[in-house]
Each structure stands twice: as structure tokens, then as C-alpha cells.
JSON list of C-alpha atoms in Angstrom, two decimals:
[
{"chain": "A", "resi": 1, "resn": "MET", "atom": "CA", "xyz": [-41.66, -6.28, -5.25]},
{"chain": "A", "resi": 2, "resn": "LYS", "atom": "CA", "xyz": [-39.48, -6.68, -2.18]},
{"chain": "A", "resi": 3, "resn": "ALA", "atom": "CA", "xyz": [-37.69, -3.66, -0.74]},
{"chain": "A", "resi": 4, "resn": "ARG", "atom": "CA", "xyz": [-34.18, -4.60, -1.78]},
{"chain": "A", "resi": 5, "resn": "ILE", "atom": "CA", "xyz": [-31.62, -3.91, -4.45]},
{"chain": "A", "resi": 6, "resn": "THR", "atom": "CA", "xyz": [-29.21, -6.71, -5.30]},
{"chain": "A", "resi": 7, "resn": "VAL", "atom": "CA", "xyz": [-27.23, -5.27, -8.23]},
{"chain": "A", "resi": 8, "resn": "LEU", "atom": "CA", "xyz": [-26.43, -1.68, -9.13]},
{"chain": "A", "resi": 9, "resn": "THR", "atom": "CA", "xyz": [-25.03, -1.33, -12.66]},
{"chain": "A", "resi": 10, "resn": "LEU", "atom": "CA", "xyz": [-23.35, 1.80, -13.98]},
{"chain": "A", "resi": 11, "resn": "GLY", "atom": "CA", "xyz": [-23.10, 2.50, -17.68]},
{"chain": "A", "resi": 12, "resn": "VAL", "atom": "CA", "xyz": [-19.54, 3.36, -18.66]},
{"chain": "A", "resi": 13, "resn": "ASP", "atom": "CA", "xyz": [-17.81, 4.45, -21.85]},
{"chain": "A", "resi": 14, "resn": "ASP", "atom": "CA", "xyz": [-14.58, 2.48, -21.39]},
{"chain": "A", "resi": 15, "resn": "LEU", "atom": "CA", "xyz": [-14.90, -0.75, -19.42]},
{"chain": "A", "resi": 16, "resn": "GLU", "atom": "CA", "xyz": [-11.13, -1.21, -18.99]},
{"chain": "A", "resi": 17, "resn": "ALA", "atom": "CA", "xyz": [-10.62, 2.34, -17.69]},
{"chain": "A", "resi": 18, "resn": "SER", "atom": "CA", "xyz": [-13.54, 2.04, -15.29]},
{"chain": "A", "resi": 19, "resn": "LEU", "atom": "CA", "xyz": [-12.27, -1.33, -14.05]},
{"chain": "A", "resi": 20, "resn": "LYS", "atom": "CA", "xyz": [-8.90, 0.25, -13.34]},
{"chain": "A", "resi": 21, "resn": "PHE", "atom": "CA", "xyz": [-10.57, 3.13, -11.46]},
{"chain": "A", "resi": 22, "resn": "TYR", "atom": "CA", "xyz": [-12.78, 0.95, -9.26]},
{"chain": "A", "resi": 23, "resn": "ARG", "atom": "CA", "xyz": [-10.47, -2.05, -8.76]},
{"chain": "A", "resi": 24, "resn": "ASP", "atom": "CA", "xyz": [-6.99, -0.54, -8.76]},
{"chain": "A", "resi": 25, "resn": "GLY", "atom": "CA", "xyz": [-7.83, 2.99, -7.63]},
{"chain": "A", "resi": 26, "resn": "LEU", "atom": "CA", "xyz": [-10.59, 2.46, -5.08]},
{"chain": "A", "resi": 27, "resn": "GLY", "atom": "CA", "xyz": [-9.72, -1.12, -4.18]},
{"chain": "A", "resi": 28, "resn": "LEU", "atom": "CA", "xyz": [-13.13, -2.66, -4.79]},
{"chain": "A", "resi": 29, "resn": "PRO", "atom": "CA", "xyz": [-12.92, -6.48, -4.95]},
{"chain": "A", "resi": 30, "resn": "THR", "atom": "CA", "xyz": [-13.64, -8.08, -8.33]},
{"chain": "A", "resi": 31, "resn": "GLU", "atom": "CA", "xyz": [-12.68, -11.00, -10.49]},
{"chain": "A", "resi": 32, "resn": "GLY", "atom": "CA", "xyz": [-12.32, -8.56, -13.39]},
{"chain": "A", "resi": 33, "resn": "ILE", "atom": "CA", "xyz": [-14.13, -8.45, -16.68]},
{"chain": "A", "resi": 34, "resn": "ILE", "atom": "CA", "xyz": [-16.21, -11.48, -17.57]},
{"chain": "A", "resi": 35, "resn": "GLY", "atom": "CA", "xyz": [-18.44, -12.24, -20.54]},
{"chain": "A", "resi": 36, "resn": "ARG", "atom": "CA", "xyz": [-16.04, -11.13, -23.25]},
{"chain": "A", "resi": 37, "resn": "GLU", "atom": "CA", "xyz": [-16.96, -14.22, -25.26]},
{"chain": "A", "resi": 38, "resn": "PHE", "atom": "CA", "xyz": [-20.44, -12.79, -25.81]},
{"chain": "A", "resi": 39, "resn": "GLU", "atom": "CA", "xyz": [-21.20, -9.90, -28.13]},
{"chain": "A", "resi": 40, "resn": "HIS", "atom": "CA", "xyz": [-22.47, -7.09, -25.88]},
{"chain": "A", "resi": 41, "resn": "GLY", "atom": "CA", "xyz": [-21.67, -9.20, -22.78]},
{"chain": "A", "resi": 42, "resn": "ALA", "atom": "CA", "xyz": [-18.46, -7.87, -21.19]},
{"chain": "A", "resi": 43, "resn": "VAL", "atom": "CA", "xyz": [-19.14, -6.73, -17.61]},
{"chain": "A", "resi": 44, "resn": "ALA", "atom": "CA", "xyz": [-17.30, -6.47, -14.29]},
{"chain": "A", "resi": 45, "resn": "PHE", "atom": "CA", "xyz": [-18.91, -7.17, -10.92]},
{"chain": "A", "resi": 46, "resn": "PHE", "atom": "CA", "xyz": [-17.67, -5.94, -7.55]},
{"chain": "A", "resi": 47, "resn": "GLU", "atom": "CA", "xyz": [-18.63, -7.43, -4.18]},
{"chain": "A", "resi": 48, "resn": "LEU", "atom": "CA", "xyz": [-19.92, -4.82, -1.73]},
{"chain": "A", "resi": 49, "resn": "ALA", "atom": "CA", "xyz": [-20.97, -5.03, 1.90]},
{"chain": "A", "resi": 50, "resn": "GLY", "atom": "CA", "xyz": [-24.37, -6.52, 2.65]},
{"chain": "A", "resi": 51, "resn": "GLY", "atom": "CA", "xyz": [-24.35, -8.75, -0.43]},
{"chain": "A", "resi": 52, "resn": "LEU", "atom": "CA", "xyz": [-24.86, -5.91, -2.89]},
{"chain": "A", "resi": 53, "resn": "LYS", "atom": "CA", "xyz": [-23.20, -6.38, -6.26]},
{"chain": "A", "resi": 54, "resn": "PHE", "atom": "CA", "xyz": [-21.92, -3.35, -8.12]},
{"chain": "A", "resi": 55, "resn": "ALA", "atom": "CA", "xyz": [-21.40, -3.74, -11.87]},
{"chain": "A", "resi": 56, "resn": "ILE", "atom": "CA", "xyz": [-19.93, -1.71, -14.70]},
{"chain": "A", "resi": 57, "resn": "PHE", "atom": "CA", "xyz": [-21.24, -2.33, -18.20]},
{"chain": "A", "resi": 58, "resn": "GLU", "atom": "CA", "xyz": [-20.64, -0.29, -21.34]},
{"chain": "A", "resi": 59, "resn": "ARG", "atom": "CA", "xyz": [-23.47, 2.16, -22.09]},
{"chain": "A", "resi": 60, "resn": "SER", "atom": "CA", "xyz": [-23.86, 0.85, -25.62]},
{"chain": "A", "resi": 61, "resn": "ASN", "atom": "CA", "xyz": [-24.33, -2.68, -24.28]},
{"chain": "A", "resi": 62, "resn": "ILE", "atom": "CA", "xyz": [-26.93, -1.54, -21.75]},
{"chain": "A", "resi": 63, "resn": "ALA", "atom": "CA", "xyz": [-28.84, 0.18, -24.55]},
{"chain": "A", "resi": 64, "resn": "HIS", "atom": "CA", "xyz": [-28.60, -2.96, -26.69]},
{"chain": "A", "resi": 65, "resn": "ASP", "atom": "CA", "xyz": [-29.67, -5.28, -23.86]},
{"chain": "A", "resi": 66, "resn": "ALA", "atom": "CA", "xyz": [-32.58, -3.11, -22.74]},
{"chain": "A", "resi": 67, "resn": "THR", "atom": "CA", "xyz": [-33.58, -2.24, -26.32]},
{"chain": "A", "resi": 68, "resn": "VAL", "atom": "CA", "xyz": [-33.59, 1.49, -25.65]},
{"chain": "A", "resi": 69, "resn": "PRO", "atom": "CA", "xyz": [-31.70, 4.25, -27.45]},
{"chain": "A", "resi": 70, "resn": "GLN", "atom": "CA", "xyz": [-28.36, 5.12, -25.92]},
{"chain": "A", "resi": 71, "resn": "SER", "atom": "CA", "xyz": [-28.39, 8.53, -24.30]},
{"chain": "A", "resi": 72, "resn": "GLY", "atom": "CA", "xyz": [-25.61, 10.85, -23.21]},
{"chain": "A", "resi": 73, "resn": "ARG", "atom": "CA", "xyz": [-24.14, 11.23, -19.77]},
{"chain": "A", "resi": 74, "resn": "SER", "atom": "CA", "xyz": [-26.28, 12.82, -17.10]},
{"chain": "A", "resi": 75, "resn": "PRO", "atom": "CA", "xyz": [-24.52, 13.04, -13.74]},
{"chain": "A", "resi": 76, "resn": "THR", "atom": "CA", "xyz": [-27.58, 14.47, -12.00]},
{"chain": "A", "resi": 77, "resn": "GLU", "atom": "CA", "xyz": [-29.87, 11.46, -12.57]},
{"chain": "A", "resi": 78, "resn": "PHE", "atom": "CA", "xyz": [-28.77, 9.90, -9.27]},
{"chain": "A", "resi": 79, "resn": "THR", "atom": "CA", "xyz": [-25.92, 9.84, -6.79]},
{"chain": "A", "resi": 80, "resn": "ILE", "atom": "CA", "xyz": [-24.18, 6.95, -5.11]},
{"chain": "A", "resi": 81, "resn": "GLY", "atom": "CA", "xyz": [-23.72, 7.45, -1.38]},
{"chain": "A", "resi": 82, "resn": "HIS", "atom": "CA", "xyz": [-20.76, 6.04, 0.51]},
{"chain": "A", "resi": 83, "resn": "ASN", "atom": "CA", "xyz": [-21.43, 6.44, 4.23]},
{"chain": "A", "resi": 84, "resn": "VAL", "atom": "CA", "xyz": [-18.47, 6.38, 6.59]},
{"chain": "A", "resi": 85, "resn": "ALA", "atom": "CA", "xyz": [-18.05, 6.60, 10.36]},
{"chain": "A", "resi": 86, "resn": "SER", "atom": "CA", "xyz": [-16.29, 9.97, 10.75]},
{"chain": "A", "resi": 87, "resn": "GLU", "atom": "CA", "xyz": [-15.34, 13.24, 9.10]},
{"chain": "A", "resi": 88, "resn": "ALA", "atom": "CA", "xyz": [-11.74, 11.99, 8.88]},
{"chain": "A", "resi": 89, "resn": "GLU", "atom": "CA", "xyz": [-12.97, 8.97, 6.89]},
{"chain": "A", "resi": 90, "resn": "VAL", "atom": "CA", "xyz": [-14.78, 11.29, 4.47]},
{"chain": "A", "resi": 91, "resn": "ASP", "atom": "CA", "xyz": [-11.55, 13.19, 3.90]},
{"chain": "A", "resi": 92, "resn": "ALA", "atom": "CA", "xyz": [-9.57, 9.94, 3.45]},
{"chain": "A", "resi": 93, "resn": "ALA", "atom": "CA", "xyz": [-12.10, 8.48, 1.00]},
{"chain": "A", "resi": 94, "resn": "MET", "atom": "CA", "xyz": [-12.17, 11.69, -1.02]},
{"chain": "A", "resi": 95, "resn": "ALA", "atom": "CA", "xyz": [-8.36, 11.72, -1.19]},
{"chain": "A", "resi": 96, "resn": "GLU", "atom": "CA", "xyz": [-8.33, 8.06, -2.27]},
{"chain": "A", "resi": 97, "resn": "ALA", "atom": "CA", "xyz": [-10.85, 8.81, -5.02]},
{"chain": "A", "resi": 98, "resn": "VAL", "atom": "CA", "xyz": [-8.77, 11.72, -6.31]},
{"chain": "A", "resi": 99, "resn": "LYS", "atom": "CA", "xyz": [-5.64, 9.55, -6.31]},
{"chain": "A", "resi": 100, "resn": "ALA", "atom": "CA", "xyz": [-7.61, 6.98, -8.35]},
{"chain": "A", "resi": 101, "resn": "GLY", "atom": "CA", "xyz": [-8.53, 9.61, -10.94]},
{"chain": "A", "resi": 102, "resn": "ALA", "atom": "CA", "xyz": [-11.79, 11.07, -9.64]},
{"chain": "A", "resi": 103, "resn": "ARG", "atom": "CA", "xyz": [-12.64, 14.74, -9.97]},
{"chain": "A", "resi": 104, "resn": "VAL", "atom": "CA", "xyz": [-13.87, 16.52, -6.84]},
{"chain": "A", "resi": 105, "resn": "VAL", "atom": "CA", "xyz": [-16.92, 18.62, -7.65]},
{"chain": "A", "resi": 106, "resn": "LYS", "atom": "CA", "xyz": [-17.72, 19.64, -4.07]},
{"chain": "A", "resi": 107, "resn": "PRO", "atom": "CA", "xyz": [-15.02, 19.42, -1.42]},
{"chain": "A", "resi": 108, "resn": "ALA", "atom": "CA", "xyz": [-15.98, 17.75, 1.85]},
{"chain": "A", "resi": 109, "resn": "GLN", "atom": "CA", "xyz": [-17.56, 20.20, 4.26]},
{"chain": "A", "resi": 110, "resn": "LYS", "atom": "CA", "xyz": [-20.12, 20.52, 7.03]},
{"chain": "A", "resi": 111, "resn": "THR", "atom": "CA", "xyz": [-23.67, 20.05, 5.77]},
{"chain": "A", "resi": 112, "resn": "PHE", "atom": "CA", "xyz": [-26.79, 22.03, 6.58]},
{"chain": "A", "resi": 113, "resn": "TRP", "atom": "CA", "xyz": [-28.29, 18.95, 8.27]},
{"chain": "A", "resi": 114, "resn": "GLY", "atom": "CA", "xyz": [-25.41, 18.38, 10.70]},
{"chain": "A", "resi": 115, "resn": "GLY", "atom": "CA", "xyz": [-23.23, 15.92, 8.82]},
{"chain": "A", "resi": 116, "resn": "TYR", "atom": "CA", "xyz": [-20.11, 16.20, 6.70]},
{"chain": "A", "resi": 117, "resn": "ALA", "atom": "CA", "xyz": [-19.95, 15.34, 3.01]},
{"chain": "A", "resi": 118, "resn": "GLY", "atom": "CA", "xyz": [-18.33, 15.92, -0.36]},
{"chain": "A", "resi": 119, "resn": "TYR", "atom": "CA", "xyz": [-18.91, 14.85, -3.96]},
{"chain": "A", "resi": 120, "resn": "PHE", "atom": "CA", "xyz": [-16.64, 13.42, -6.62]},
{"chain": "A", "resi": 121, "resn": "GLN", "atom": "CA", "xyz": [-17.20, 12.19, -10.16]},
{"chain": "A", "resi": 122, "resn": "ASP", "atom": "CA", "xyz": [-15.79, 8.95, -11.52]},
{"chain": "A", "resi": 123, "resn": "PRO", "atom": "CA", "xyz": [-14.27, 8.78, -15.04]},
{"chain": "A", "resi": 124, "resn": "ASP", "atom": "CA", "xyz": [-17.79, 8.51, -16.52]},
{"chain": "A", "resi": 125, "resn": "ASP", "atom": "CA", "xyz": [-19.13, 11.51, -14.55]},
{"chain": "A", "resi": 126, "resn": "HIS", "atom": "CA", "xyz": [-21.20, 9.45, -12.08]},
{"chain": "A", "resi": 127, "resn": "LEU", "atom": "CA", "xyz": [-21.62, 11.39, -8.87]},
{"chain": "A", "resi": 128, "resn": "TRP", "atom": "CA", "xyz": [-20.46, 9.80, -5.63]},
{"chain": "A", "resi": 129, "resn": "GLU", "atom": "CA", "xyz": [-21.24, 11.44, -2.30]},
{"chain": "A", "resi": 130, "resn": "VAL", "atom": "CA", "xyz": [-18.95, 10.51, 0.58]},
{"chain": "A", "resi": 131, "resn": "VAL", "atom": "CA", "xyz": [-20.91, 11.14, 3.76]},
{"chain": "A", "resi": 132, "resn": "TYR", "atom": "CA", "xyz": [-20.53, 11.13, 7.50]},
{"chain": "A", "resi": 133, "resn": "ASN", "atom": "CA", "xyz": [-24.10, 11.10, 8.80]},
{"chain": "A", "resi": 134, "resn": "PRO", "atom": "CA", "xyz": [-24.36, 10.45, 12.54]},
{"chain": "A", "resi": 135, "resn": "ALA", "atom": "CA", "xyz": [-27.78, 8.81, 11.91]},
{"chain": "A", "resi": 136, "resn": "PHE", "atom": "CA", "xyz": [-26.41, 6.32, 9.33]},
{"chain": "A", "resi": 137, "resn": "ILE", "atom": "CA", "xyz": [-23.05, 5.12, 10.65]},
{"chain": "A", "resi": 138, "resn": "PRO", "atom": "CA", "xyz": [-22.05, 1.89, 8.86]},
{"chain": "A", "resi": 139, "resn": "LYS", "atom": "CA", "xyz": [-21.54, -1.26, 10.91]},
{"chain": "A", "resi": 140, "resn": "ASP", "atom": "CA", "xyz": [-18.41, -2.43, 9.05]}
]
């Protein structure tokens, strides 16, 4: 297996609401929901930097596709990190997320390791960490 991830898919409860959050609220580029003509097929893809695709897919459809039982939400299974180039960008991204409908669970603050970070949850409780880490400044 090569050391790369090409698609990250989040299970969501309401595809339309999540599309609105990510597209309209956070401004992520997408062509919208595709695959509605297929039972269990509706999905939305977003283009991210570096060629990564980010997708939202209803939890019930993930369970059906993978042939596993659907489980409940668990926000501590993983976090999604959004690295930015300054503390001010952390604050701006957190404010944008709140305006889009996110819930701040840990306000942005200095970290024990010398950075600056905060956490918010999207409408499906997925944890996003907005981070300024001097060792991982994005090249946007």
C-alpha cells in the first residue's frame, strides 16, 4: 500500500444539511450531490488542496455499501486537522465555522507544544481541529 490518502469520506445523517454546511458555510468547492439516481448512491465530493477529495455520504449508505451494521456517532474516533499559517488564521477559521453552524468545543488557545489550536464540531459531531503549527505551515 502506498503512503497516500486520496478520498476522505465522512458519514452524515442529513446529506443536504451537511452539503449546506461545507459548501455554503465553509466555502468548500463542490459540484453538489451526485448519484441520486442510485439507491444508496447520493454523495457529495469536495476538491481540497493537494488533490485530496473530501466526501460526505449518509451513514446508512456507508453501512449498506460496506455491509457492516450502522453505528452511532462517535466524535472521538478521529479528528480532521486544518493547518493554517498564523494564530489569526485559526481565529478566522473558527469564526467562519461558527457562522456556518459549527459548535466550538474548545476555543482556540496556545497549546502545550508551542502552537495555537481550537476544536469545533460539524453538524454531525465530527471533530475539526484548526491549528497553527510552526512546523507544519501550509504552502497555499
